[in-house]
PDB file of C-alpha atoms in Angstrom:
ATOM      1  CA  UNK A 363      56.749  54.906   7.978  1.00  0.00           C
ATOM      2  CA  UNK A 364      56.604  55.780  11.322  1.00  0.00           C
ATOM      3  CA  UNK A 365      53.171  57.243  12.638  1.00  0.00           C
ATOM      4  CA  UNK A 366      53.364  60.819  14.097  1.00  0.00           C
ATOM      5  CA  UNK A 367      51.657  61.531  17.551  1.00  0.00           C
ATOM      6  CA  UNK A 368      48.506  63.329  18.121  1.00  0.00           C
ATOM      7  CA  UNK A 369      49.377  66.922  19.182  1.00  0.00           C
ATOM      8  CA  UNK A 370      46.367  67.636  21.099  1.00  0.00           C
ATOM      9  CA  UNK A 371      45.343  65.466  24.105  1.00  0.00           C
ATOM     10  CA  UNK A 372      42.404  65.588  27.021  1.00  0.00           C
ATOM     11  CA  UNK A 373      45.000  67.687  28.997  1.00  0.00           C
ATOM     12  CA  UNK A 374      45.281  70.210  26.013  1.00  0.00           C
ATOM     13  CA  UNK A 375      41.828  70.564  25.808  1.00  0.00           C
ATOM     14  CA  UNK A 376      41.193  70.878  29.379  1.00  0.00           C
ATOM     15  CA  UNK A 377      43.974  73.242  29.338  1.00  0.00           C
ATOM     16  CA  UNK A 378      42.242  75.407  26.554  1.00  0.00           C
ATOM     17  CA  UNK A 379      39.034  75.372  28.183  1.00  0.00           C
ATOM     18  CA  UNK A 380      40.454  76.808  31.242  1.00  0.00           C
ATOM     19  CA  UNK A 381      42.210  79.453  29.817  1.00  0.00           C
ATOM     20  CA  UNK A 382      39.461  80.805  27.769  1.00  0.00           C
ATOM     21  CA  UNK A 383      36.585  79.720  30.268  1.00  0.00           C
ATOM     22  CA  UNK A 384      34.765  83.024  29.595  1.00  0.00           C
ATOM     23  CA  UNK A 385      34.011  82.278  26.143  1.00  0.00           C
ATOM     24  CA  UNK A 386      31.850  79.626  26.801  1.00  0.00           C
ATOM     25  CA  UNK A 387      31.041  80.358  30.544  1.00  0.00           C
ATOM     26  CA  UNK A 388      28.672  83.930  29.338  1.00  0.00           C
ATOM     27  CA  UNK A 389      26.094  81.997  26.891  1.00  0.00           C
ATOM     28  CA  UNK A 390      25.832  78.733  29.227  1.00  0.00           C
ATOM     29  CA  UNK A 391      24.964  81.496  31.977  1.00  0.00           C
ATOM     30  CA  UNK A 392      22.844  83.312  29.687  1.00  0.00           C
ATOM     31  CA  UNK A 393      21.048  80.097  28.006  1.00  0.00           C
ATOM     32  CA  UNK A 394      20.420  78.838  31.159  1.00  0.00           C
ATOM     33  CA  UNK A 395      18.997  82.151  32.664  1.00  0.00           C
ATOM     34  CA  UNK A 396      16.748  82.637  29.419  1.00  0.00           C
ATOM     35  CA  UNK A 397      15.823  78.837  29.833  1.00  0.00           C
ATOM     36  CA  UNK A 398      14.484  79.697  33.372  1.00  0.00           C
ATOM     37  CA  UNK A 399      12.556  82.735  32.676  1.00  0.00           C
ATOM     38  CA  UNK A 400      10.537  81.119  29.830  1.00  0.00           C
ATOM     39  CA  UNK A 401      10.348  78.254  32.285  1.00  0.00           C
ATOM     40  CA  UNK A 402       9.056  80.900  34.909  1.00  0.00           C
ATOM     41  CA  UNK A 403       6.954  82.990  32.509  1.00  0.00           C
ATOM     42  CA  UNK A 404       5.870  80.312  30.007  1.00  0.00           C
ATOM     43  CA  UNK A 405       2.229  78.724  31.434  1.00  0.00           C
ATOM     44  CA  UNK A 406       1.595  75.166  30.066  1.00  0.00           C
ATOM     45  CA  UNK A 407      -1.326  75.229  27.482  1.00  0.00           C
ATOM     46  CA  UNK A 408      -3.979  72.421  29.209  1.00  0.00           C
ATOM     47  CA  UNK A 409      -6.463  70.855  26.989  1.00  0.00           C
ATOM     48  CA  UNK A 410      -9.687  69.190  28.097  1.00  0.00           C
ATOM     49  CA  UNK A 411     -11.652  66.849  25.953  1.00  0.00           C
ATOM     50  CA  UNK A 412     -15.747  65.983  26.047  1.00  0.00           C
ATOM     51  CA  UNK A 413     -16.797  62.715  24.413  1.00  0.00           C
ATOM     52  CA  UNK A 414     -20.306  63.485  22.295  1.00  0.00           C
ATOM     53  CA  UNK A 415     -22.662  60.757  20.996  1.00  0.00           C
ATOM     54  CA  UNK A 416     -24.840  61.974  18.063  1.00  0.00           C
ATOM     55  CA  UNK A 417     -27.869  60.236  17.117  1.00  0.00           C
ATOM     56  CA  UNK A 418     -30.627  61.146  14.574  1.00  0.00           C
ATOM     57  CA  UNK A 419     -33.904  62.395  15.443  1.00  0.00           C
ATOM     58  CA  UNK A 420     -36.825  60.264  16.316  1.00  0.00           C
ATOM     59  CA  UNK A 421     -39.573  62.466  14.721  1.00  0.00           C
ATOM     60  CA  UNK A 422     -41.622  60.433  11.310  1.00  0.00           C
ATOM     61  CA  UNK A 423     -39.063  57.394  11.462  1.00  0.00           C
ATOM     62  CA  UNK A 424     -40.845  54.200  11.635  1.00  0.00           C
ATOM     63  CA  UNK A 425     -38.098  51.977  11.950  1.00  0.00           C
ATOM     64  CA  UNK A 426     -33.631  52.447  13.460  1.00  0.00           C
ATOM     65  CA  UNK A 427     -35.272  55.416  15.986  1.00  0.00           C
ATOM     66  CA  UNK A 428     -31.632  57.284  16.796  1.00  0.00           C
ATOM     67  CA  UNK A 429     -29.875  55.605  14.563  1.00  0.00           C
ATOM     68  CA  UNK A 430     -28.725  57.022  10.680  1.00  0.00           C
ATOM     69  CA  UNK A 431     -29.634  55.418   7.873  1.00  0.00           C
ATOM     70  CA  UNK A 432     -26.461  56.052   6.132  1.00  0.00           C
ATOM     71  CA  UNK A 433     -22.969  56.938   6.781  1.00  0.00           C
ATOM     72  CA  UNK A 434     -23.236  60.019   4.303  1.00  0.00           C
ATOM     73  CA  UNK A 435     -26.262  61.345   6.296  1.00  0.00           C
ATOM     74  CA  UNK A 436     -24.069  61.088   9.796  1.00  0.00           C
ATOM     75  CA  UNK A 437     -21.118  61.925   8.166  1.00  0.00           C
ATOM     76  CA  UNK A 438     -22.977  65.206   7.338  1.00  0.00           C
ATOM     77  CA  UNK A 439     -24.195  65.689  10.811  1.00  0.00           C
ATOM     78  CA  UNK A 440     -21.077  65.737  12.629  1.00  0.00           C
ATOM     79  CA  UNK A 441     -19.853  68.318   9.765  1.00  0.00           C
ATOM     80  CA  UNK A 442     -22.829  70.281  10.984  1.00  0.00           C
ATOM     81  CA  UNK A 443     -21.214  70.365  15.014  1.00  0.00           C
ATOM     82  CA  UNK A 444     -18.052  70.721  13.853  1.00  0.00           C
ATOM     83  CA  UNK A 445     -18.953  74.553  11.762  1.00  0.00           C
ATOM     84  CA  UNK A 446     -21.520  75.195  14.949  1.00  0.00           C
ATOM     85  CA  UNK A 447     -18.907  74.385  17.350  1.00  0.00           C
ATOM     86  CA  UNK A 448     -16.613  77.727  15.830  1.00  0.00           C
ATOM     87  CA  UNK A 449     -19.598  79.923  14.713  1.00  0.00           C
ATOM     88  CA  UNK A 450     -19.395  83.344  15.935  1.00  0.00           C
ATOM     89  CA  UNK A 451     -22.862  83.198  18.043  1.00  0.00           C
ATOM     90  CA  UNK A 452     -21.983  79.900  19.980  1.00  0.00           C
ATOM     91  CA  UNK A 453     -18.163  80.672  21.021  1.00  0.00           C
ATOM     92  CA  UNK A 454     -19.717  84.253  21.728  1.00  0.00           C
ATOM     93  CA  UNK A 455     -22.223  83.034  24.051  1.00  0.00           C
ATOM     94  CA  UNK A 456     -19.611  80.528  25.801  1.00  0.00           C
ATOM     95  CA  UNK A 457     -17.115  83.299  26.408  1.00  0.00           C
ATOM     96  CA  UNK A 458     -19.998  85.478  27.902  1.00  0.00           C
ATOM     97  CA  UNK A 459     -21.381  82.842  30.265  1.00  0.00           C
ATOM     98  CA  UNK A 460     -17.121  82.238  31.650  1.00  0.00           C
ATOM     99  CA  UNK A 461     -16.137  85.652  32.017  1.00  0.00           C
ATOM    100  CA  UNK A 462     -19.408  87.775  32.142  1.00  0.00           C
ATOM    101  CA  UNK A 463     -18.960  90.443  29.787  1.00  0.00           C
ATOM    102  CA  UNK A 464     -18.810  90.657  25.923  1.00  0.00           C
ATOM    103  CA  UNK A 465     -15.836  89.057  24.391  1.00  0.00           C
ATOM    104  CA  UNK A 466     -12.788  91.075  22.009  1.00  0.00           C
ATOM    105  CA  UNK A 467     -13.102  89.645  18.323  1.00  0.00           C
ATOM    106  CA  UNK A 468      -9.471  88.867  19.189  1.00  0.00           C
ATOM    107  CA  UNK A 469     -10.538  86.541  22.122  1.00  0.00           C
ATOM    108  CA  UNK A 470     -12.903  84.582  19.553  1.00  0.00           C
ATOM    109  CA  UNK A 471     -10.453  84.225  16.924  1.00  0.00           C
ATOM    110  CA  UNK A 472      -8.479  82.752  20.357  1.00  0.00           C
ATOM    111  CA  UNK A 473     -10.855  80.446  21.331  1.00  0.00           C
ATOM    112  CA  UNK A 474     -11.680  79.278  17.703  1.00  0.00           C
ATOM    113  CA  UNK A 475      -8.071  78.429  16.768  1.00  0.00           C
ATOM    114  CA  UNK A 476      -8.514  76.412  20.482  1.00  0.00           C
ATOM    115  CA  UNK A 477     -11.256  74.383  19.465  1.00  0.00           C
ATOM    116  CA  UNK A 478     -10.916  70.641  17.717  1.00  0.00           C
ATOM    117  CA  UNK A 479     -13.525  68.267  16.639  1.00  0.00           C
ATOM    118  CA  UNK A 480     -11.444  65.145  15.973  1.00  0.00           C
ATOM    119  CA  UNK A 481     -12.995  60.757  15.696  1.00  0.00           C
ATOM    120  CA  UNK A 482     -11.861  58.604  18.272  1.00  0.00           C
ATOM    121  CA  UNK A 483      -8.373  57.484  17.053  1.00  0.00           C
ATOM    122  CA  UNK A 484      -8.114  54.743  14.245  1.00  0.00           C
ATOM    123  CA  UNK A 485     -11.374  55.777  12.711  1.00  0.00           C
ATOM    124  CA  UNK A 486     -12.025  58.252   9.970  1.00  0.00           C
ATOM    125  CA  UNK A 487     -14.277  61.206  11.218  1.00  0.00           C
ATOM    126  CA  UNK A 488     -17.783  60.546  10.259  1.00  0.00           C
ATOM    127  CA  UNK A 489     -17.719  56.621  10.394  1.00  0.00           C
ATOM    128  CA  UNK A 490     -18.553  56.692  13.922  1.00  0.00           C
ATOM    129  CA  UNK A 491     -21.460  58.390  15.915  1.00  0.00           C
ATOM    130  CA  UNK A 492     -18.951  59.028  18.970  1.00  0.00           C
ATOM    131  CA  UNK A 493     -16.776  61.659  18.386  1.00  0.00           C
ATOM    132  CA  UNK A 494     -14.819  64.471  20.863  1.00  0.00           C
ATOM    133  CA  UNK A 495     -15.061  68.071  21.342  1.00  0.00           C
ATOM    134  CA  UNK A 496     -10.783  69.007  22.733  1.00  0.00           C
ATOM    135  CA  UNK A 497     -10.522  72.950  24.113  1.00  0.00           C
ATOM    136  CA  UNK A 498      -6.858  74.225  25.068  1.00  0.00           C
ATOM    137  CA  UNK A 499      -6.282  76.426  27.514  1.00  0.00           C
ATOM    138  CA  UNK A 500      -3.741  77.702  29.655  1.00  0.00           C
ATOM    139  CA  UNK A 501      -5.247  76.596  32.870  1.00  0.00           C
ATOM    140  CA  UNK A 502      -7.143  73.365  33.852  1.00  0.00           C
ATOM    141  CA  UNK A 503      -9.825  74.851  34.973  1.00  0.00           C
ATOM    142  CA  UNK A 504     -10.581  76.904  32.297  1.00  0.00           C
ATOM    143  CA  UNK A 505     -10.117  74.297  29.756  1.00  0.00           C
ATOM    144  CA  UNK A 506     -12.753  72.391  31.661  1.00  0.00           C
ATOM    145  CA  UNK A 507     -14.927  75.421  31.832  1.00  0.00           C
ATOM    146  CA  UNK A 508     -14.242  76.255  28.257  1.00  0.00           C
ATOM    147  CA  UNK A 509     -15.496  72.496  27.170  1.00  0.00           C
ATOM    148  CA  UNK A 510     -18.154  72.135  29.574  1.00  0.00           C
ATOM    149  CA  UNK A 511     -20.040  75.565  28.553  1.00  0.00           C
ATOM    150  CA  UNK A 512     -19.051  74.950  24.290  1.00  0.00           C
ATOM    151  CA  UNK A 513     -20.888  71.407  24.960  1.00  0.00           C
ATOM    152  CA  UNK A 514     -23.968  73.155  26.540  1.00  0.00           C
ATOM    153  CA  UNK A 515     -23.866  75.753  23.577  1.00  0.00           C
ATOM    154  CA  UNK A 516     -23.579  72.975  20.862  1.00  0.00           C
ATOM    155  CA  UNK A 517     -26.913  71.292  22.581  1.00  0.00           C
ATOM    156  CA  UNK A 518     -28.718  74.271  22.807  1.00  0.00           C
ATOM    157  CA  UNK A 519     -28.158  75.312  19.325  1.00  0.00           C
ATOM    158  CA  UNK A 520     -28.784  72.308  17.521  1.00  0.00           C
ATOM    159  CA  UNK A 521     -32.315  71.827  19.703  1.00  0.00           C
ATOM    160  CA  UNK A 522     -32.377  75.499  17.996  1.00  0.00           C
ATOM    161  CA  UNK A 523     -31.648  74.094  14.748  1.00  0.00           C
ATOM    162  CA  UNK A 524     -34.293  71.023  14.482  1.00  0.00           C
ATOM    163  CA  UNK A 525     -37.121  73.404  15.903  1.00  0.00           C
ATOM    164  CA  UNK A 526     -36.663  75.920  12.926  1.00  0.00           C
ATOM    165  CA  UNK A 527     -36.281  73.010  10.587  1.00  0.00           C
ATOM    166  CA  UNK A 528     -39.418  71.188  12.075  1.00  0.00           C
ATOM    167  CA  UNK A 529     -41.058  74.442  11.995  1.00  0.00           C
ATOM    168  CA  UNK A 530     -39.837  75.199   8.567  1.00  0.00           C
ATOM    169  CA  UNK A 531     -41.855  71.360   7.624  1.00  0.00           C
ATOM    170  CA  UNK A 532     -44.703  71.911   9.634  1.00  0.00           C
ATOM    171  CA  UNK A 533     -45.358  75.064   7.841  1.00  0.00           C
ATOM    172  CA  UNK A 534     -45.221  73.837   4.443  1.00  0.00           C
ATOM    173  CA  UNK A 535     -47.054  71.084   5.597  1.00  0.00           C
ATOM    174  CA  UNK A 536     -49.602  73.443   6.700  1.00  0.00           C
ATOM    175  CA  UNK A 537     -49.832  75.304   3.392  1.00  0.00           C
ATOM    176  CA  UNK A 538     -50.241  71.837   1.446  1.00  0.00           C
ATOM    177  CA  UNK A 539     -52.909  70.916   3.754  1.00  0.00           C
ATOM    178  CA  UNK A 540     -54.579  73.849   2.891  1.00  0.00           C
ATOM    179  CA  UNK A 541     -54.351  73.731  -0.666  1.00  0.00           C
ATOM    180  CA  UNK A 542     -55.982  70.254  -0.870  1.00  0.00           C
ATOM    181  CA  UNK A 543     -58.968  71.861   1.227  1.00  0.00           C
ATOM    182  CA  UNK A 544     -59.066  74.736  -0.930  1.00  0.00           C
ATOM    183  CA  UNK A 545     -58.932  72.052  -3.848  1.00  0.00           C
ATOM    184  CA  UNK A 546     -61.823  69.573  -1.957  1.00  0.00           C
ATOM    185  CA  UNK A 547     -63.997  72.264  -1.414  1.00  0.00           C
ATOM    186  CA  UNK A 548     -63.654  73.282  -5.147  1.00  0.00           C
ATOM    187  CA  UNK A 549     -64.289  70.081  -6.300  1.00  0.00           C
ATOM    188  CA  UNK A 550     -67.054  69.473  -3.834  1.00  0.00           C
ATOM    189  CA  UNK A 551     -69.009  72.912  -5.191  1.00  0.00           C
ATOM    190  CA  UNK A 552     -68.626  71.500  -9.210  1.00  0.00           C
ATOM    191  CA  UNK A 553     -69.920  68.603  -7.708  1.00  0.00           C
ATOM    192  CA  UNK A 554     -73.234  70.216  -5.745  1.00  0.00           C
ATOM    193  CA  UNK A 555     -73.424  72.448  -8.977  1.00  0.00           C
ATOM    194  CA  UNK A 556     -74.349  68.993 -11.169  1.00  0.00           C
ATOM    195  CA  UNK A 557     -75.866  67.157  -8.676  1.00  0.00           C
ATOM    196  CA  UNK A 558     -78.443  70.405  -8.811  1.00  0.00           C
ATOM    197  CA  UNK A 559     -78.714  70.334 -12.880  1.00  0.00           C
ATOM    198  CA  UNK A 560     -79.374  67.209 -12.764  1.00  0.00           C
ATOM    199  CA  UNK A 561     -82.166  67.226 -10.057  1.00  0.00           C
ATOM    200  CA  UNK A 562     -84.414  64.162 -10.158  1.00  0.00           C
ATOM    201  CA  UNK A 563     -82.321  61.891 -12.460  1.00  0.00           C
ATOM    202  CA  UNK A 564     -80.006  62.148  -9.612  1.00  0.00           C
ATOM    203  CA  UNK A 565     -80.713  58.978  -8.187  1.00  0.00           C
ATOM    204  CA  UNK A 566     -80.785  57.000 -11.310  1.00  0.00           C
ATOM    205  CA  UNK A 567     -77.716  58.278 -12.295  1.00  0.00           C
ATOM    206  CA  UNK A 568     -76.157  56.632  -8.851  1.00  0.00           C
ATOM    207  CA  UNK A 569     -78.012  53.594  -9.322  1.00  0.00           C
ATOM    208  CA  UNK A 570     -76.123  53.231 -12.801  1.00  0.00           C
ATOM    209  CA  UNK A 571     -72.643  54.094 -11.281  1.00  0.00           C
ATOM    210  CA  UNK A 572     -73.534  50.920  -8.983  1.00  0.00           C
ATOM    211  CA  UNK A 573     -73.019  47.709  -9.177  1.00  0.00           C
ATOM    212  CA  UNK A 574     -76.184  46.220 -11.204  1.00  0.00           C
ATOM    213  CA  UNK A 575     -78.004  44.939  -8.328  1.00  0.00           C
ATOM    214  CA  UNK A 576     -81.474  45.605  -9.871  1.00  0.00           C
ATOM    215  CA  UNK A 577     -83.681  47.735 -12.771  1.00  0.00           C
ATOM    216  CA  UNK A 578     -84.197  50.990 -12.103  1.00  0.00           C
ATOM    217  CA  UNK A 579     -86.714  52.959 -14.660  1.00  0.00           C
ATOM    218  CA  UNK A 580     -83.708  54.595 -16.314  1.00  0.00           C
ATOM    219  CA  UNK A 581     -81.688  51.780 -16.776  1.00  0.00           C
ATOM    220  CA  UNK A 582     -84.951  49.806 -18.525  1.00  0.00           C
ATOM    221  CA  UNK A 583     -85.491  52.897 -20.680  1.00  0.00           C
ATOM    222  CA  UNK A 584     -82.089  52.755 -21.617  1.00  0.00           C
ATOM    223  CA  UNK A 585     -82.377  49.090 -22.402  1.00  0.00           C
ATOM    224  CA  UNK A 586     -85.891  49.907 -24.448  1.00  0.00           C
ATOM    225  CA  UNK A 587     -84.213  52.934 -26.721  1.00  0.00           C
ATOM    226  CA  UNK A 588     -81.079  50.415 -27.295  1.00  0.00           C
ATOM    227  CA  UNK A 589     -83.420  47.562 -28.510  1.00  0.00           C
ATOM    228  CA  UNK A 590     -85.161  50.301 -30.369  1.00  0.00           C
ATOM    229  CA  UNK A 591     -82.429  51.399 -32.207  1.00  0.00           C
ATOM    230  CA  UNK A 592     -81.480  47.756 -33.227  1.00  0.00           C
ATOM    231  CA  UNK A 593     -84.900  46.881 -34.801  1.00  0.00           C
ATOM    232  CA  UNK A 594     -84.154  51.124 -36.656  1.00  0.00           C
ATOM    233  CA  UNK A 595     -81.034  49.722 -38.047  1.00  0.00           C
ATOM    234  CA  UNK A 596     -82.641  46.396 -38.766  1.00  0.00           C
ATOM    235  CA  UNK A 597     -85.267  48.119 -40.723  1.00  0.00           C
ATOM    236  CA  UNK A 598     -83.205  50.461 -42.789  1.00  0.00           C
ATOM    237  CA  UNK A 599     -81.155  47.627 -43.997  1.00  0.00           C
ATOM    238  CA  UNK A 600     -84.264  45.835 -45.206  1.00  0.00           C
ATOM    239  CA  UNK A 601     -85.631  49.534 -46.570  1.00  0.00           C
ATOM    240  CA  UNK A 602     -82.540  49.770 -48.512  1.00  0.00           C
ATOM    241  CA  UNK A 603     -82.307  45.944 -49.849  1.00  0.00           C
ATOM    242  CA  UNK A 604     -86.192  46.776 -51.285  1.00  0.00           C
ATOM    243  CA  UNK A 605     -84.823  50.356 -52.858  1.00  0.00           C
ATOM    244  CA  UNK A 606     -82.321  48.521 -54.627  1.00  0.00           C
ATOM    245  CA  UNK A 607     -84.623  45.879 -55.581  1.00  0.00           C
ATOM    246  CA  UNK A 608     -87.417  48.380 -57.218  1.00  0.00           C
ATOM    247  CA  UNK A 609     -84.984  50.113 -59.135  1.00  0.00           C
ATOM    248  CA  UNK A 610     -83.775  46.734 -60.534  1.00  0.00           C
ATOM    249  CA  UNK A 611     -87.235  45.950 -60.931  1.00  0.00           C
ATOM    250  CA  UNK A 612     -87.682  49.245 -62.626  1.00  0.00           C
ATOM    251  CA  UNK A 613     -85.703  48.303 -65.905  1.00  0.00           C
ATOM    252  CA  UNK A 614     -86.283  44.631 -65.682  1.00  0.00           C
ATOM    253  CA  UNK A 615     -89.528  43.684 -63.843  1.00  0.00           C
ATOM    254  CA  UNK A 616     -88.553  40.006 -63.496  1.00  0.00           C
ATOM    255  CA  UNK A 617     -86.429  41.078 -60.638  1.00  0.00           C
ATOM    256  CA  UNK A 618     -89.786  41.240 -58.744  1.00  0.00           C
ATOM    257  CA  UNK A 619     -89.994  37.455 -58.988  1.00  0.00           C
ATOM    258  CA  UNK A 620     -86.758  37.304 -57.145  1.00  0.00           C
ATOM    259  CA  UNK A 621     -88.223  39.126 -53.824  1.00  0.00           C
ATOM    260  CA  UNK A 622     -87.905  38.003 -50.803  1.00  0.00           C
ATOM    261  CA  UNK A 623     -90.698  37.203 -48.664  1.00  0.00           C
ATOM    262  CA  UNK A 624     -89.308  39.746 -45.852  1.00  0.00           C
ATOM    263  CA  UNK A 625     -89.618  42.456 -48.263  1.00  0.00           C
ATOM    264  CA  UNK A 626     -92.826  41.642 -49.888  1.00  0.00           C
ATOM    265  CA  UNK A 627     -94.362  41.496 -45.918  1.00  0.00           C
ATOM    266  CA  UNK A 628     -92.912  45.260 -45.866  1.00  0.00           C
ATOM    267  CA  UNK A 629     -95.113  46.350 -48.580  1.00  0.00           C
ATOM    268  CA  UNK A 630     -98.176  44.077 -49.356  1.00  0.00           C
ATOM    269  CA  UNK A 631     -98.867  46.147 -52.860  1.00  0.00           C
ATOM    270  CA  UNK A 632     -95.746  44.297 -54.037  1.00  0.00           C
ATOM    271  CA  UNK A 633     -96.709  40.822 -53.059  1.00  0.00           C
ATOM    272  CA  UNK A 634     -99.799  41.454 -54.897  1.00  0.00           C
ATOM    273  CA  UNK A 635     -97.521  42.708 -57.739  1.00  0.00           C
ATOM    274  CA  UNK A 636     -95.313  39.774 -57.883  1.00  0.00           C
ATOM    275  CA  UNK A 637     -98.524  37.042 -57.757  1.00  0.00           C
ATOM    276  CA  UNK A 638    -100.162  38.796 -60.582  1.00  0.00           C
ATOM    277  CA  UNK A 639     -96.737  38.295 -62.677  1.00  0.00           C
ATOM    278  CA  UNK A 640     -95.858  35.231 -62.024  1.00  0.00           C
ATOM    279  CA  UNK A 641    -100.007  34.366 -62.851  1.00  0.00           C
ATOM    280  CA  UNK A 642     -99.290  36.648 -66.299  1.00  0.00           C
ATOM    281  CA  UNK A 643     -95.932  34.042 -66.599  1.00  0.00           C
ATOM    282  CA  UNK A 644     -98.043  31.031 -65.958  1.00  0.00           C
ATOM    283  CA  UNK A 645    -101.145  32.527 -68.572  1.00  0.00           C
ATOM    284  CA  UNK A 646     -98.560  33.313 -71.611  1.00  0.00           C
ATOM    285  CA  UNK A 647     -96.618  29.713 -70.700  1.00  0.00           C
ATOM    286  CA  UNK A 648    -100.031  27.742 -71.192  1.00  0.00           C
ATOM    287  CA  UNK A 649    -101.082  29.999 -74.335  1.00  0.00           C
ATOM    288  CA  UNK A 650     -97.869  28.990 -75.921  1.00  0.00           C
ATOM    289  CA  UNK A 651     -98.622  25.300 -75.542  1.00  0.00           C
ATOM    290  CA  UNK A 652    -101.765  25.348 -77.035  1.00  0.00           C
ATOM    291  CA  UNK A 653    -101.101  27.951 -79.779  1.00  0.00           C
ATOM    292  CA  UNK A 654     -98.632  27.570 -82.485  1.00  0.00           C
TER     293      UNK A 654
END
């Protein structure tokens, strides 16, 4: 097999191009008219970026003054900015201090959608305290403006921010302070109110709270009505050893020989008692020796 020859060549197509030139000469001319009126019309957007450093306040922290004490807690912070930096007061204020009158809602909306809160690149946002605060704009100068004044209205808000918060704290501070007053002083009246009932024992009471440095006349009463109430107890115990014995004695009178002495010392009638039985034992014992 022979192989055939290409019918169409670089002339051909040269040739074809010429002859229907204004096919393709009308949207060159019109794509590259349209291409320089959006290049004529079209302003580049310019964006401007502000480097921020956030550190933690100093107020009640002992130890790492500025610094976090956990990623969370900075993490959280910056999240803070980031909702301030596109709240309605703060890009409000900014577009009132550029242009000097109030700003559309459609010219917020504009400069929200403008704003970006982004971490330095290769680190997640919130693991670092540097972060950066990017405006676009169609003109250099006012994306520097823009950034500039939103950085000024970020500082002045958060001071904003921490002074309600640390007036928030020193308020309830200031009510718990005076509830332990309020609470002192009660206690303190209760207190006066016994001190006065008690009047003169006063001081011996106080002397017995102390450490036992010395006798006081209360504290050797107290010792006397203790010792008192030992030789009581003492007593009944021997009272009620004797009242069992006499009601043994009652049904079998030689219980009485069996006496102690410490009970016969109680009652001397008994001791008497007991000698003349045991003399009545020692009689009918000698009678029955010498009697049959």
């Amino acid at each position: 097999m022979s192989a055939q020859p290409n019918p169409f060549g670089p002339s051909d197509v040269l040739r074809i191009l010429l002859v229907y030139r204004m096919r393709w000469v009308v949207p060159a001319v019109m794509i590259t008219l349209m291409a320089l009126g959006v290049a004529i019309v079209r302003r580049p957007n310019w964006e401007a970026s502000q480097a921020l450093v956030l550190r933690e306040e100093g107020v009640g922290r002992d130890s790492r003054l500025g610094r976090f004490d956990s990623v969370e807690a900075m993490k959280t912070a910056q999240e803070t900015i980031m909702e301030l930096s596109k709240s309605q007061g703060v890009l409000r204020n900014v577009l009132m201090a550029l242009n000097g009158e109030e700003p559309s809602s459609s010219d917020i909306d504009s400069l929200r959608a403008a704003i970006k809160v982004s971490a330095p690149k290769g680190i997640e946002f919130g693991k670092s305290e540097v972060f950066y605060l990017t405006v676009k704009a169609k003109s250099k100068e006012q994306a520097i403006e823009l950034t500039s004044g939103l950085a000024m209205q970020l500082d002045h808000r958060l001071r904003e921010l921490r002074e309600r918060k640390a007036e928030s704290l020193v308020n309830e501070l200031s009510e718990a302070v005076e509830l332990a007053e309020r609470q002192l002083n009660e206690a303190t009246q209760k207190l006066a109110d016994v001190e006065s009932e008690l009047g003169s024992d006063l001081a011996e009471l106080r002397i017995l709270n102390e450490v036992a440095t010395g006798e006081s006349n209360l504290r050797q009463t107290l010792i006397q009505i203790k010792n008192e109430l030992r030789q009581a107890s003492v007593d009944k115990q021997t009272y009620d050893e004797l009242l069992r014995l006499l009601e043994a004695a009652r049904t079998d009178p030689q219980q009485l020989v069996a006496t102690p002495n410490h009970l016969l010392q109680a009652q001397p009638a008994l001791q008497r008692l007991k000698d003349g039985l045991v003399d009545s034992q020692l009689k009918t014992a000698q009678l029955l020796g010498e009697l049959s």
